[in-house]
GROMACS .gro file of C-alpha atoms in nm:
model
  241
    1LYS     CA    1  -2.942   4.532  19.542
    2GLY     CA    2  -2.701   4.823  19.577
    3LYS     CA    3  -2.618   5.080  19.309
    4SER     CA    4  -2.353   4.849  19.164
    5GLY     CA    5  -2.607   4.568  19.127
    6THR     CA    6  -2.447   4.357  19.401
    7ILE     CA    7  -2.629   4.232  19.708
    8SER     CA    8  -2.505   4.378  20.037
    9LYS     CA    9  -2.446   4.152  20.340
   10ASN     CA   10  -2.772   4.267  20.496
   11GLU     CA   11  -2.978   4.219  20.182
   12ARG     CA   12  -2.959   3.842  20.151
   13GLY     CA   13  -3.220   3.577  20.214
   14ARG     CA   14  -3.597   3.590  20.215
   15LEU     CA   15  -3.878   3.694  20.443
   16ILE     CA   16  -3.920   3.456  20.735
   17SER     CA   17  -4.207   3.388  20.971
   18PRO     CA   18  -4.196   3.224  21.315
   19ARG     CA   19  -4.239   2.852  21.364
   20PRO     CA   20  -4.526   2.767  21.603
   21LYS     CA   21  -4.300   2.715  21.904
   22GLN     CA   22  -4.114   3.039  21.832
   23LYS     CA   23  -4.442   3.227  21.803
   24TYR     CA   24  -4.545   3.075  22.135
   25GLY     CA   25  -4.230   3.222  22.292
   26THR     CA   26  -4.314   3.570  22.167
   27ASP     CA   27  -4.682   3.537  22.262
   28LYS     CA   28  -4.584   3.427  22.613
   29ILE     CA   29  -4.378   3.745  22.657
   30LEU     CA   30  -4.667   3.964  22.544
   31LYS     CA   31  -4.908   3.787  22.780
   32LYS     CA   32  -4.674   3.847  23.073
   33ILE     CA   33  -4.643   4.213  22.974
   34ASP     CA   34  -5.022   4.246  23.002
   35GLU     CA   35  -4.992   4.138  23.365
   36PHE     CA   36  -4.702   4.380  23.423
   37LEU     CA   37  -4.898   4.673  23.285
   38ALA     CA   38  -5.212   4.589  23.479
   39HIS     CA   39  -5.021   4.605  23.809
   40GLU     CA   40  -4.745   4.855  23.726
   41GLN     CA   41  -4.825   5.085  24.017
   42GLU     CA   42  -4.845   4.798  24.267
   43ASP     CA   43  -4.484   4.748  24.374
   44ASP     CA   44  -4.572   4.456  24.602
   45TYR     CA   45  -4.805   4.279  24.360
   46PHE     CA   46  -4.572   3.993  24.269
   47ILE     CA   47  -4.446   3.927  24.621
   48ASN     CA   48  -4.807   3.916  24.741
   49LYS     CA   49  -4.892   3.685  24.452
   50LEU     CA   50  -4.604   3.457  24.552
   51LYS     CA   51  -4.728   3.446  24.910
   52GLU     CA   52  -5.071   3.344  24.783
   53ASP     CA   53  -4.926   3.078  24.551
   54LEU     CA   54  -4.720   2.927  24.836
   55LYS     CA   55  -5.008   2.882  25.080
   56GLY     CA   56  -4.994   2.504  25.045
   57VAL     CA   57  -4.617   2.486  25.104
   58SER     CA   58  -4.463   2.411  25.444
   59PRO     CA   59  -4.417   2.728  25.653
   60LYS     CA   60  -4.037   2.696  25.664
   61LEU     CA   61  -3.996   2.649  25.288
   62ARG     CA   62  -4.253   2.919  25.221
   63GLN     CA   63  -4.060   3.168  25.433
   64GLU     CA   64  -3.729   3.074  25.267
   65LEU     CA   65  -3.872   3.129  24.918
   66ILE     CA   66  -4.031   3.460  25.014
   67GLU     CA   67  -3.709   3.587  25.173
   68LYS     CA   68  -3.513   3.484  24.864
   69ARG     CA   69  -3.750   3.680  24.641
   70LEU     CA   70  -3.734   3.984  24.870
   71LYS     CA   71  -3.354   3.971  24.865
   72TYR     CA   72  -3.345   4.025  24.489
   73ASN     CA   73  -3.620   4.286  24.492
   74ASN     CA   74  -3.752   4.138  24.166
   75ASN     CA   75  -4.026   4.329  23.983
   76LYS     CA   76  -4.049   4.607  24.240
   77ASN     CA   77  -3.871   4.888  24.052
   78VAL     CA   78  -3.809   4.715  23.721
   79TYR     CA   79  -3.971   4.407  23.568
   80SER     CA   80  -3.756   4.114  23.458
   81LEU     CA   81  -3.794   3.792  23.261
   82LEU     CA   82  -3.534   3.519  23.204
   83LEU     CA   83  -3.602   3.298  22.900
   84GLN     CA   84  -3.391   2.989  22.837
   85TYR     CA   85  -3.393   2.806  22.504
   86ALA     CA   86  -3.208   2.506  22.365
   87ALA     CA   87  -2.933   2.574  22.112
   88GLY     CA   88  -3.075   2.589  21.761
   89PHE     CA   89  -3.425   2.679  21.876
   90GLY     CA   90  -3.416   3.013  21.694
   91LYS     CA   91  -3.357   3.249  21.982
   92SER     CA   92  -3.243   3.532  21.753
   93ASN     CA   93  -3.571   3.499  21.563
   94ILE     CA   94  -3.767   3.531  21.887
   95ILE     CA   95  -3.568   3.842  21.981
   96GLY     CA   96  -3.636   4.001  21.641
   97TRP     CA   97  -4.009   3.925  21.643
   98THR     CA   98  -4.040   4.034  22.006
   99ALA     CA   99  -3.873   4.366  21.921
  100LEU     CA  100  -4.111   4.415  21.630
  101GLN     CA  101  -4.419   4.331  21.841
  102LEU     CA  102  -4.311   4.558  22.126
  103LYS     CA  103  -4.233   4.843  21.890
  104ASP     CA  104  -4.595   4.852  21.776
  105LEU     CA  105  -4.759   4.754  22.106
  106LYS     CA  106  -5.023   5.009  22.208
  107ARG     CA  107  -5.261   5.060  22.496
  108ASN     CA  108  -5.522   5.340  22.490
  109GLU     CA  109  -5.390   5.453  22.151
  110GLU     CA  110  -5.041   5.516  22.291
  111TYR     CA  111  -4.721   5.317  22.250
  112VAL     CA  112  -4.648   5.106  22.557
  113TYR     CA  113  -4.268   5.120  22.522
  114ASP     CA  114  -4.078   5.434  22.431
  115LYS     CA  115  -3.766   5.238  22.335
  116ILE     CA  116  -3.679   4.878  22.257
  117MET     CA  117  -3.311   4.815  22.333
  118ILE     CA  118  -3.152   4.504  22.183
  119VAL     CA  119  -2.832   4.441  22.381
  120VAL     CA  120  -2.566   4.217  22.223
  121ASP     CA  121  -2.206   4.155  22.327
  122ARG     CA  122  -2.039   4.009  22.018
  123LEU     CA  123  -1.995   4.134  21.662
  124GLN     CA  124  -2.116   3.799  21.532
  125LEU     CA  125  -2.442   3.838  21.721
  126ARG     CA  126  -2.468   4.200  21.608
  127ASP     CA  127  -2.447   4.101  21.239
  128GLN     CA  128  -2.684   3.807  21.298
  129ILE     CA  129  -2.947   4.038  21.448
  130ASP     CA  130  -2.902   4.273  21.150
  131ARG     CA  131  -2.971   3.993  20.903
  132LYS     CA  132  -3.264   3.854  21.099
  133MET     CA  133  -3.429   4.194  21.121
  134PHE     CA  134  -3.389   4.247  20.747
  135ASN     CA  135  -3.549   3.910  20.679
  136MET     CA  136  -3.837   4.010  20.907
  137ASN     CA  137  -3.896   4.314  20.689
  138ILE     CA  138  -3.755   4.552  20.953
  139ASP     CA  139  -3.586   4.821  20.746
  140ASN     CA  140  -3.255   4.949  20.886
  141ARG     CA  141  -3.405   5.299  20.889
  142MET     CA  142  -3.631   5.178  21.171
  143TYR     CA  143  -3.348   5.141  21.421
  144VAL     CA  144  -3.019   5.296  21.531
  145GLU     CA  145  -2.704   5.160  21.694
  146ALA     CA  146  -2.561   5.296  22.019
  147ARG     CA  147  -2.182   5.287  21.989
  148ASP     CA  148  -2.085   5.502  22.286
  149LYS     CA  149  -2.236   5.703  22.568
  150GLN     CA  150  -2.326   5.996  22.344
  151THR     CA  151  -2.498   5.788  22.074
  152PHE     CA  152  -2.686   5.605  22.351
  153ARG     CA  153  -2.813   5.937  22.485
  154ASP     CA  154  -2.898   6.050  22.132
  155ALA     CA  155  -3.090   5.726  22.077
  156LEU     CA  156  -3.306   5.795  22.383
  157SER     CA  157  -3.410   6.128  22.231
  158SER     CA  158  -3.446   6.017  21.869
  159ASP     CA  159  -3.767   5.912  21.693
  160LYS     CA  160  -3.617   5.565  21.624
  161ARG     CA  161  -3.778   5.330  21.871
  162ILE     CA  162  -3.552   5.025  21.822
  163VAL     CA  163  -3.193   5.066  21.943
  164ILE     CA  164  -2.916   4.807  21.909
  165VAL     CA  165  -2.666   4.841  22.192
  166ASN     CA  166  -2.334   4.676  22.106
  167LEU     CA  167  -2.179   4.610  22.444
  168GLN     CA  168  -1.830   4.567  22.295
  169LYS     CA  169  -1.831   4.939  22.219
  170PHE     CA  170  -1.864   5.027  22.589
  171ASN     CA  171  -1.595   4.989  22.852
  172SER     CA  172  -1.846   4.921  23.126
  173ILE     CA  173  -2.217   4.873  23.179
  174LYS     CA  174  -2.198   5.158  23.428
  175ASN     CA  175  -2.097   5.391  23.144
  176ILE     CA  176  -2.438   5.335  22.986
  177LEU     CA  177  -2.662   5.390  23.286
  178ASP     CA  178  -2.503   5.694  23.447
  179TYR     CA  179  -2.694   5.954  23.649
  180SER     CA  180  -2.822   6.159  23.355
  181THR     CA  181  -2.938   5.849  23.164
  182LEU     CA  182  -3.121   5.704  23.463
  183LYS     CA  183  -3.289   6.039  23.514
  184LYS     CA  184  -3.411   6.025  23.155
  185LEU     CA  185  -3.532   5.668  23.202
  186THR     CA  186  -3.747   5.763  23.503
  187GLU     CA  187  -3.985   5.927  23.256
  188MET     CA  188  -3.981   5.647  22.999
  189ARG     CA  189  -4.088   5.285  22.970
  190THR     CA  190  -3.803   5.099  22.802
  191VAL     CA  191  -3.752   4.729  22.737
  192PHE     CA  192  -3.403   4.576  22.722
  193LEU     CA  193  -3.376   4.254  22.517
  194ILE     CA  194  -3.047   4.102  22.631
  195ASP     CA  195  -2.899   3.834  22.407
  196GLU     CA  196  -2.668   3.549  22.511
  197ILE     CA  197  -2.606   3.654  22.870
  198HIS     CA  198  -2.390   3.347  22.940
  199ARG     CA  199  -2.202   3.322  22.613
  200SER     CA  200  -1.944   3.604  22.609
  201HIS     CA  201  -1.590   3.471  22.590
  202SER     CA  202  -1.346   3.754  22.648
  203GLY     CA  203  -1.205   3.828  22.993
  204THR     CA  204  -1.352   4.146  23.138
  205GLN     CA  205  -1.624   4.150  22.875
  206ASN     CA  206  -1.730   3.803  22.984
  207GLU     CA  207  -1.760   3.920  23.345
  208GLU     CA  208  -1.955   4.228  23.236
  209MET     CA  209  -2.199   4.027  23.026
  210MET     CA  210  -2.245   3.762  23.293
  211ASN     CA  211  -2.336   4.037  23.540
  212LEU     CA  212  -2.534   4.254  23.299
  213PHE     CA  213  -2.867   4.152  23.445
  214ASP     CA  214  -2.751   4.233  23.799
  215GLU     CA  215  -2.594   4.560  23.681
  216LEU     CA  216  -2.916   4.674  23.519
  217GLN     CA  217  -3.128   4.549  23.807
  218ASN     CA  218  -2.913   4.731  24.063
  219SER     CA  219  -2.917   5.052  23.860
  220PHE     CA  220  -3.295   5.059  23.862
  221ASP     CA  221  -3.314   4.958  24.228
  222ASN     CA  222  -3.127   5.263  24.358
  223LYS     CA  223  -3.325   5.489  24.589
  224GLU     CA  224  -3.324   5.799  24.368
  225TYR     CA  225  -3.453   5.613  24.063
  226SER     CA  226  -3.720   5.423  24.258
  227GLN     CA  227  -3.857   5.746  24.405
  228LYS     CA  228  -3.875   5.932  24.072
  229LYS     CA  229  -3.982   5.658  23.831
  230LYS     CA  230  -4.319   5.707  23.664
  231LYS     CA  231  -4.317   5.379  23.473
  232LYS     CA  232  -4.135   5.047  23.504
  233ASN     CA  233  -3.871   4.939  23.257
  234LEU     CA  234  -3.845   4.574  23.154
  235LEU     CA  235  -3.543   4.345  23.129
  236ILE     CA  236  -3.587   4.037  22.909
  237VAL     CA  237  -3.286   3.807  22.915
  238PHE     CA  238  -3.244   3.535  22.650
  239THR     CA  239  -2.995   3.255  22.709
  240ALA     CA  240  -2.918   2.913  22.564
  241THR     CA  241  -2.900   2.591  22.765
   0.00000   0.00000   0.00000
């Protein structure tokens, strides 16, 4: 309760825990991250793995699939996961629990990810994430919101490891990942949890959100970033069927 004795909008509800299938979704992400970390310095690991997996496929189809993967340069300079869930499955819960798990994930006594970025594109989703995180016992002092380029830069340097990026506050994705920001990210390992990539409804914003994955992927695939990166960032995209 607040000082007046009333309950604020982010102080409603009760603590929640994941249903088995939701926990499975989070656990699956963490298992994949183990594979990413084990082969982080092997840029061709996943394309070589694909070649091995396709040994029993016809040569023509095998070549087509390999060329398609090479075209998108997936997992070479930045790792990426696309997770699709049915409406009502509890995707926001999975995002919240994943953020919490990744925040505390350690290897060799050190945090794996320097920052966990939760990217949303609608105010409704922003408030929903706020409420979910409160109900997961994630105090609002544990995260910050990036409202513009400066607060995004400040968030990268702050001790708060969870950052909510409200895309509606930015005119363009390119305004987030400019030269100075990418330079900073070459020294970090950051995960972007992108919510509702196919559900934005407003004109230019819809186009931006639909292409957010490609925008981020292309930013990390540029020559200067790929040559200077010390770790690989991770894009996790959540979408509904």
